[in-house]
């Protein structure tokens, strides 16, 4: 008797889990607000300092949020069109370089906190295939439009004496500049690949965006972005 009750409870729990873990029914239209973070960089991106010091760009974190409209075509397939905001870009490591020398000391300059924020309006079109209940993989195409960008870095000057001691001769100076249309391509195209899991209308997703268009007009660097988001799905109606 106890075994029978145990089996019944387990079956009911399984049915309950399937109901809350599964995707929407076929022909359901939903909206999904989402928020998260990304890790972005630009390929083949180097900064040359003093002509012979090459700094390779590093990844930086940024904010993402948006809204997707999704249509559940069938139990195995869904399509979505979204609009969002994504702060992308890259950063460089700190560096020091010698400017000149005297008999008693060498004059150096240093550069720190060097990063470039590029804000995009993103429009992703995705096709999702469900490989298990609530678990899906997706592929699509995403257009990006630059809303704003800022290159920011801090410079300082100091003397290094023969005994190794340092003397900072000036205060640090922060420089902030915007790159114009002559330097940046205002339009971007990428291929997003993603995996997502839905549980009780909460959707967590991880994606990798492969850039197809150069970020800067003078170089061949393209965006590469890893993105993590969490969203909540609101089913609107069945069509």
mmCIF file of N, CA and C in Angstrom, residues 59-135:
data_model
loop_
_atom_site.group_PDB
_atom_site.id
_atom_site.type_symbol
_atom_site.label_atom_id
_atom_site.label_comp_id
_atom_site.label_asym_id
_atom_site.label_seq_id
_atom_site.Cartn_x
_atom_site.Cartn_y
_atom_site.Cartn_z
ATOM 1 N N UNK A 59 39.051 41.068 -23.019
ATOM 2 C CA UNK A 59 37.596 41.055 -22.874
ATOM 3 C C UNK A 59 37.161 41.974 -21.735
ATOM 4 N N UNK A 60 35.968 42.516 -21.867
ATOM 5 C CA UNK A 60 35.373 43.335 -20.825
ATOM 6 C C UNK A 60 33.913 42.940 -20.652
ATOM 7 N N UNK A 61 33.354 43.243 -19.478
ATOM 8 C CA UNK A 61 31.963 42.913 -19.186
ATOM 9 C C UNK A 61 31.066 44.107 -19.474
ATOM 10 N N UNK A 62 29.810 43.817 -19.817
ATOM 11 C CA UNK A 62 28.852 44.870 -20.107
ATOM 12 C C UNK A 62 27.430 44.431 -19.823
ATOM 13 N N UNK A 63 26.526 45.395 -19.777
ATOM 14 C CA UNK A 63 25.114 45.151 -19.490
ATOM 15 C C UNK A 63 24.342 44.853 -20.770
ATOM 16 N N UNK A 64 23.384 43.928 -20.682
ATOM 17 C CA UNK A 64 22.463 43.662 -21.791
ATOM 18 C C UNK A 64 21.038 43.570 -21.243
ATOM 19 N N UNK A 65 20.082 44.034 -22.024
ATOM 20 C CA UNK A 65 18.670 43.817 -21.707
ATOM 21 C C UNK A 65 17.867 43.965 -22.990
ATOM 22 N N UNK A 66 16.656 43.428 -22.987
ATOM 23 C CA UNK A 66 15.855 43.506 -24.204
ATOM 24 C C UNK A 66 14.504 42.836 -24.042
ATOM 25 N N UNK A 67 13.822 42.714 -25.162
ATOM 26 C CA UNK A 67 12.485 42.116 -25.206
ATOM 27 C C UNK A 67 12.366 41.299 -26.489
ATOM 28 N N UNK A 68 11.967 40.022 -26.349
ATOM 29 C CA UNK A 68 11.761 39.133 -27.490
ATOM 30 C C UNK A 68 10.281 38.830 -27.650
ATOM 31 N N UNK A 69 9.834 38.758 -28.894
ATOM 32 C CA UNK A 69 8.506 38.239 -29.218
ATOM 33 C C UNK A 69 8.714 36.866 -29.846
ATOM 34 N N UNK A 70 8.136 35.830 -29.234
ATOM 35 C CA UNK A 70 8.374 34.455 -29.674
ATOM 36 C C UNK A 70 7.076 33.785 -30.092
ATOM 37 N N UNK A 71 7.158 33.020 -31.183
ATOM 38 C CA UNK A 71 6.011 32.238 -31.651
ATOM 39 C C UNK A 71 6.391 30.772 -31.645
ATOM 40 N N UNK A 72 5.614 29.978 -30.913
ATOM 41 C CA UNK A 72 5.853 28.537 -30.810
ATOM 42 C C UNK A 72 5.221 27.855 -32.022
ATOM 43 N N UNK A 73 6.033 27.548 -33.019
ATOM 44 C CA UNK A 73 5.526 26.957 -34.257
ATOM 45 C C UNK A 73 4.981 25.555 -34.005
ATOM 46 N N UNK A 74 5.743 24.772 -33.252
ATOM 47 C CA UNK A 74 5.348 23.402 -32.917
ATOM 48 C C UNK A 74 6.005 23.026 -31.601
ATOM 49 N N UNK A 75 5.820 21.774 -31.178
ATOM 50 C CA UNK A 75 6.460 21.330 -29.938
ATOM 51 C C UNK A 75 7.983 21.320 -30.057
ATOM 52 N N UNK A 76 8.480 21.225 -31.277
ATOM 53 C CA UNK A 76 9.920 21.114 -31.483
ATOM 54 C C UNK A 76 10.573 22.399 -31.982
ATOM 55 N N UNK A 77 9.798 23.434 -32.323
ATOM 56 C CA UNK A 77 10.392 24.601 -32.981
ATOM 57 C C UNK A 77 9.696 25.896 -32.557
ATOM 58 N N UNK A 78 10.503 26.958 -32.392
ATOM 59 C CA UNK A 78 9.988 28.295 -32.103
ATOM 60 C C UNK A 78 10.847 29.320 -32.829
ATOM 61 N N UNK A 79 10.238 30.443 -33.191
ATOM 62 C CA UNK A 79 10.962 31.542 -33.816
ATOM 63 C C UNK A 79 10.742 32.792 -32.968
ATOM 64 N N UNK A 80 11.723 33.678 -32.954
ATOM 65 C CA UNK A 80 11.598 34.892 -32.149
ATOM 66 C C UNK A 80 12.270 36.061 -32.855
ATOM 67 N N UNK A 81 11.745 37.241 -32.585
ATOM 68 C CA UNK A 81 12.317 38.500 -33.065
ATOM 69 C C UNK A 81 12.416 39.422 -31.856
ATOM 70 N N UNK A 82 13.585 40.013 -31.661
ATOM 71 C CA UNK A 82 13.777 40.815 -30.468
ATOM 72 C C UNK A 82 14.392 42.174 -30.753
ATOM 73 N N UNK A 83 14.415 42.989 -29.710
ATOM 74 C CA UNK A 83 15.112 44.273 -29.735
ATOM 75 C C UNK A 83 15.764 44.449 -28.373
ATOM 76 N N UNK A 84 16.981 44.967 -28.350
ATOM 77 C CA UNK A 84 17.676 45.058 -27.079
ATOM 78 C C UNK A 84 18.812 46.059 -27.090
ATOM 79 N N UNK A 85 19.448 46.151 -25.937
ATOM 80 C CA UNK A 85 20.617 47.019 -25.734
ATOM 81 C C UNK A 85 21.772 46.147 -25.277
ATOM 82 N N UNK A 86 22.956 46.398 -25.814
ATOM 83 C CA UNK A 86 24.135 45.625 -25.441
ATOM 84 C C UNK A 86 25.347 46.543 -25.391
ATOM 85 N N UNK A 87 25.960 46.646 -24.203
ATOM 86 C CA UNK A 87 27.210 47.411 -24.076
ATOM 87 C C UNK A 87 28.367 46.463 -24.339
ATOM 88 N N UNK A 88 29.069 46.688 -25.441
ATOM 89 C CA UNK A 88 30.174 45.843 -25.861
ATOM 90 C C UNK A 88 31.452 46.667 -25.923
ATOM 91 N N UNK A 89 32.484 46.104 -26.513
ATOM 92 C CA UNK A 89 33.751 46.810 -26.635
ATOM 93 C C UNK A 89 34.917 45.940 -26.234
ATOM 94 N N UNK A 90 35.940 46.578 -25.658
ATOM 95 C CA UNK A 90 37.173 45.876 -25.300
ATOM 96 C C UNK A 90 37.975 46.764 -24.362
ATOM 97 N N UNK A 91 39.065 46.214 -23.825
ATOM 98 C CA UNK A 91 39.947 46.982 -22.955
ATOM 99 C C UNK A 91 41.392 46.566 -23.219
ATOM 100 N N UNK A 92 42.315 47.375 -22.733
ATOM 101 C CA UNK A 92 43.735 47.067 -22.834
ATOM 102 C C UNK A 92 44.348 47.021 -21.443
ATOM 103 N N UNK A 93 45.404 46.256 -21.301
ATOM 104 C CA UNK A 93 46.130 46.215 -20.048
ATOM 105 C C UNK A 93 46.934 47.488 -19.828
ATOM 106 N N UNK A 94 47.339 47.713 -18.578
ATOM 107 C CA UNK A 94 48.144 48.893 -18.253
ATOM 108 C C UNK A 94 49.527 48.767 -18.889
ATOM 109 N N UNK A 95 50.133 49.914 -19.200
ATOM 110 C CA UNK A 95 51.477 49.890 -19.789
ATOM 111 C C UNK A 95 52.263 51.120 -19.351
ATOM 112 N N UNK A 96 53.587 50.992 -19.375
ATOM 113 C CA UNK A 96 54.499 52.093 -19.091
ATOM 114 C C UNK A 96 55.546 52.147 -20.198
ATOM 115 N N UNK A 97 55.971 53.351 -20.568
ATOM 116 C CA UNK A 97 56.960 53.487 -21.637
ATOM 117 C C UNK A 97 57.843 54.706 -21.358
ATOM 118 N N UNK A 98 59.112 54.554 -21.720
ATOM 119 C CA UNK A 98 60.092 55.619 -21.468
ATOM 120 C C UNK A 98 59.996 56.681 -22.548
ATOM 121 N N UNK A 99 59.971 57.929 -22.103
ATOM 122 C CA UNK A 99 59.862 59.059 -23.020
ATOM 123 C C UNK A 99 61.230 59.654 -23.316
ATOM 124 N N UNK A 100 62.017 59.901 -22.271
ATOM 125 C CA UNK A 100 63.347 60.472 -22.428
ATOM 126 C C UNK A 100 64.179 60.150 -21.194
ATOM 127 N N UNK A 101 65.441 60.544 -21.201
ATOM 128 C CA UNK A 101 66.339 60.262 -20.077
ATOM 129 C C UNK A 101 67.191 61.486 -19.759
ATOM 130 N N UNK A 102 67.563 61.586 -18.503
ATOM 131 C CA UNK A 102 68.548 62.572 -18.063
ATOM 132 C C UNK A 102 69.673 61.814 -17.368
ATOM 133 N N UNK A 103 70.625 62.553 -16.838
ATOM 134 C CA UNK A 103 71.744 61.907 -16.157
ATOM 135 C C UNK A 103 71.290 61.212 -14.882
ATOM 136 N N UNK A 104 70.266 61.761 -14.236
ATOM 137 C CA UNK A 104 69.845 61.237 -12.931
ATOM 138 C C UNK A 104 68.629 60.311 -12.983
ATOM 139 N N UNK A 105 67.831 60.417 -13.998
ATOM 140 C CA UNK A 105 66.587 59.632 -14.015
ATOM 141 C C UNK A 105 66.074 59.471 -15.447
ATOM 142 N N UNK A 106 65.148 58.510 -15.593
ATOM 143 C CA UNK A 106 64.425 58.308 -16.850
ATOM 144 C C UNK A 106 63.004 58.844 -16.678
ATOM 145 N N UNK A 107 62.509 59.484 -17.714
ATOM 146 C CA UNK A 107 61.151 60.020 -17.693
ATOM 147 C C UNK A 107 60.210 59.016 -18.362
ATOM 148 N N UNK A 108 59.174 58.594 -17.628
ATOM 149 C CA UNK A 108 58.215 57.602 -18.119
ATOM 150 C C UNK A 108 56.810 58.204 -18.177
ATOM 151 N N UNK A 109 56.027 57.611 -19.011
ATOM 152 C CA UNK A 109 54.585 57.854 -19.009
ATOM 153 C C UNK A 109 53.873 56.516 -18.853
ATOM 154 N N UNK A 110 52.739 56.534 -18.168
ATOM 155 C CA UNK A 110 51.956 55.316 -17.974
ATOM 156 C C UNK A 110 50.532 55.493 -18.453
ATOM 157 N N UNK A 111 49.946 54.404 -18.907
ATOM 158 C CA UNK A 111 48.552 54.412 -19.363
ATOM 159 C C UNK A 111 47.805 53.299 -18.640
ATOM 160 N N UNK A 112 46.637 53.635 -18.069
ATOM 161 C CA UNK A 112 45.865 52.656 -17.309
ATOM 162 C C UNK A 112 44.373 52.846 -17.564
ATOM 163 N N UNK A 113 43.584 51.851 -17.119
ATOM 164 C CA UNK A 113 42.116 51.875 -17.256
ATOM 165 C C UNK A 113 41.705 52.250 -18.681
ATOM 166 N N UNK A 114 42.357 51.624 -19.646
ATOM 167 C CA UNK A 114 42.112 51.933 -21.055
ATOM 168 C C UNK A 114 41.032 50.999 -21.597
ATOM 169 N N UNK A 115 39.854 51.545 -21.921
ATOM 170 C CA UNK A 115 38.769 50.709 -22.425
ATOM 171 C C UNK A 115 37.901 51.499 -23.402
ATOM 172 N N UNK A 116 37.220 50.757 -24.241
ATOM 173 C CA UNK A 116 36.344 51.342 -25.267
ATOM 174 C C UNK A 116 34.964 50.721 -25.106
ATOM 175 N N UNK A 117 33.983 51.527 -24.703
ATOM 176 C CA UNK A 117 32.598 51.074 -24.608
ATOM 177 C C UNK A 117 31.873 51.394 -25.913
ATOM 178 N N UNK A 118 31.223 50.379 -26.482
ATOM 179 C CA UNK A 118 30.435 50.563 -27.703
ATOM 180 C C UNK A 118 29.023 50.058 -27.420
ATOM 181 N N UNK A 119 28.073 50.975 -27.420
ATOM 182 C CA UNK A 119 26.682 50.638 -27.107
ATOM 183 C C UNK A 119 25.909 50.351 -28.391
ATOM 184 N N UNK A 120 25.273 49.175 -28.427
ATOM 185 C CA UNK A 120 24.535 48.746 -29.617
ATOM 186 C C UNK A 120 23.046 48.609 -29.325
ATOM 187 N N UNK A 121 22.239 48.997 -30.286
ATOM 188 C CA UNK A 121 20.847 48.566 -30.363
ATOM 189 C C UNK A 121 20.847 47.289 -31.177
ATOM 190 N N UNK A 122 20.390 46.189 -30.590
ATOM 191 C CA UNK A 122 20.454 44.883 -31.249
ATOM 192 C C UNK A 122 19.068 44.407 -31.669
ATOM 193 N N UNK A 123 19.020 43.744 -32.826
ATOM 194 C CA UNK A 123 17.765 43.183 -33.349
ATOM 195 C C UNK A 123 18.053 41.742 -33.772
ATOM 196 N N UNK A 124 17.840 40.761 -32.862
ATOM 197 C CA UNK A 124 18.112 39.360 -33.199
ATOM 198 C C UNK A 124 16.871 38.635 -33.737
ATOM 199 N N UNK A 125 17.077 37.839 -34.773
ATOM 200 C CA UNK A 125 16.060 36.938 -35.317
ATOM 201 C C UNK A 125 16.567 35.519 -35.107
ATOM 202 N N UNK A 126 15.816 34.709 -34.321
ATOM 203 C CA UNK A 126 16.300 33.405 -33.910
ATOM 204 C C UNK A 126 15.316 32.298 -34.282
ATOM 205 N N UNK A 127 15.868 31.129 -34.552
ATOM 206 C CA UNK A 127 15.088 29.894 -34.705
ATOM 207 C C UNK A 127 15.566 28.928 -33.627
ATOM 208 N N UNK A 128 14.619 28.376 -32.850
ATOM 209 C CA UNK A 128 14.965 27.489 -31.757
ATOM 210 C C UNK A 128 14.423 26.087 -31.990
ATOM 211 N N UNK A 129 15.247 25.097 -31.695
ATOM 212 C CA UNK A 129 14.827 23.705 -31.742
ATOM 213 C C UNK A 129 14.932 23.089 -30.358
ATOM 214 N N UNK A 130 13.882 22.392 -29.926
ATOM 215 C CA UNK A 130 13.849 21.802 -28.591
ATOM 216 C C UNK A 130 14.390 20.378 -28.642
ATOM 217 N N UNK A 131 15.476 20.158 -27.916
ATOM 218 C CA UNK A 131 16.118 18.851 -27.886
ATOM 219 C C UNK A 131 15.631 18.021 -26.708
ATOM 220 N N UNK A 132 14.994 18.659 -25.737
ATOM 221 C CA UNK A 132 14.388 17.993 -24.584
ATOM 222 C C UNK A 132 13.344 18.942 -24.023
ATOM 223 N N UNK A 133 12.549 18.436 -23.090
ATOM 224 C CA UNK A 133 11.500 19.260 -22.513
ATOM 225 C C UNK A 133 12.096 20.490 -21.835
ATOM 226 N N UNK A 134 11.818 21.696 -22.365
ATOM 227 C CA UNK A 134 12.319 22.935 -21.797
ATOM 228 C C UNK A 134 13.721 23.311 -22.229
ATOM 229 N N UNK A 135 14.452 22.399 -22.888
ATOM 230 C CA UNK A 135 15.831 22.667 -23.304
ATOM 231 C C UNK A 135 15.877 22.891 -24.816
#
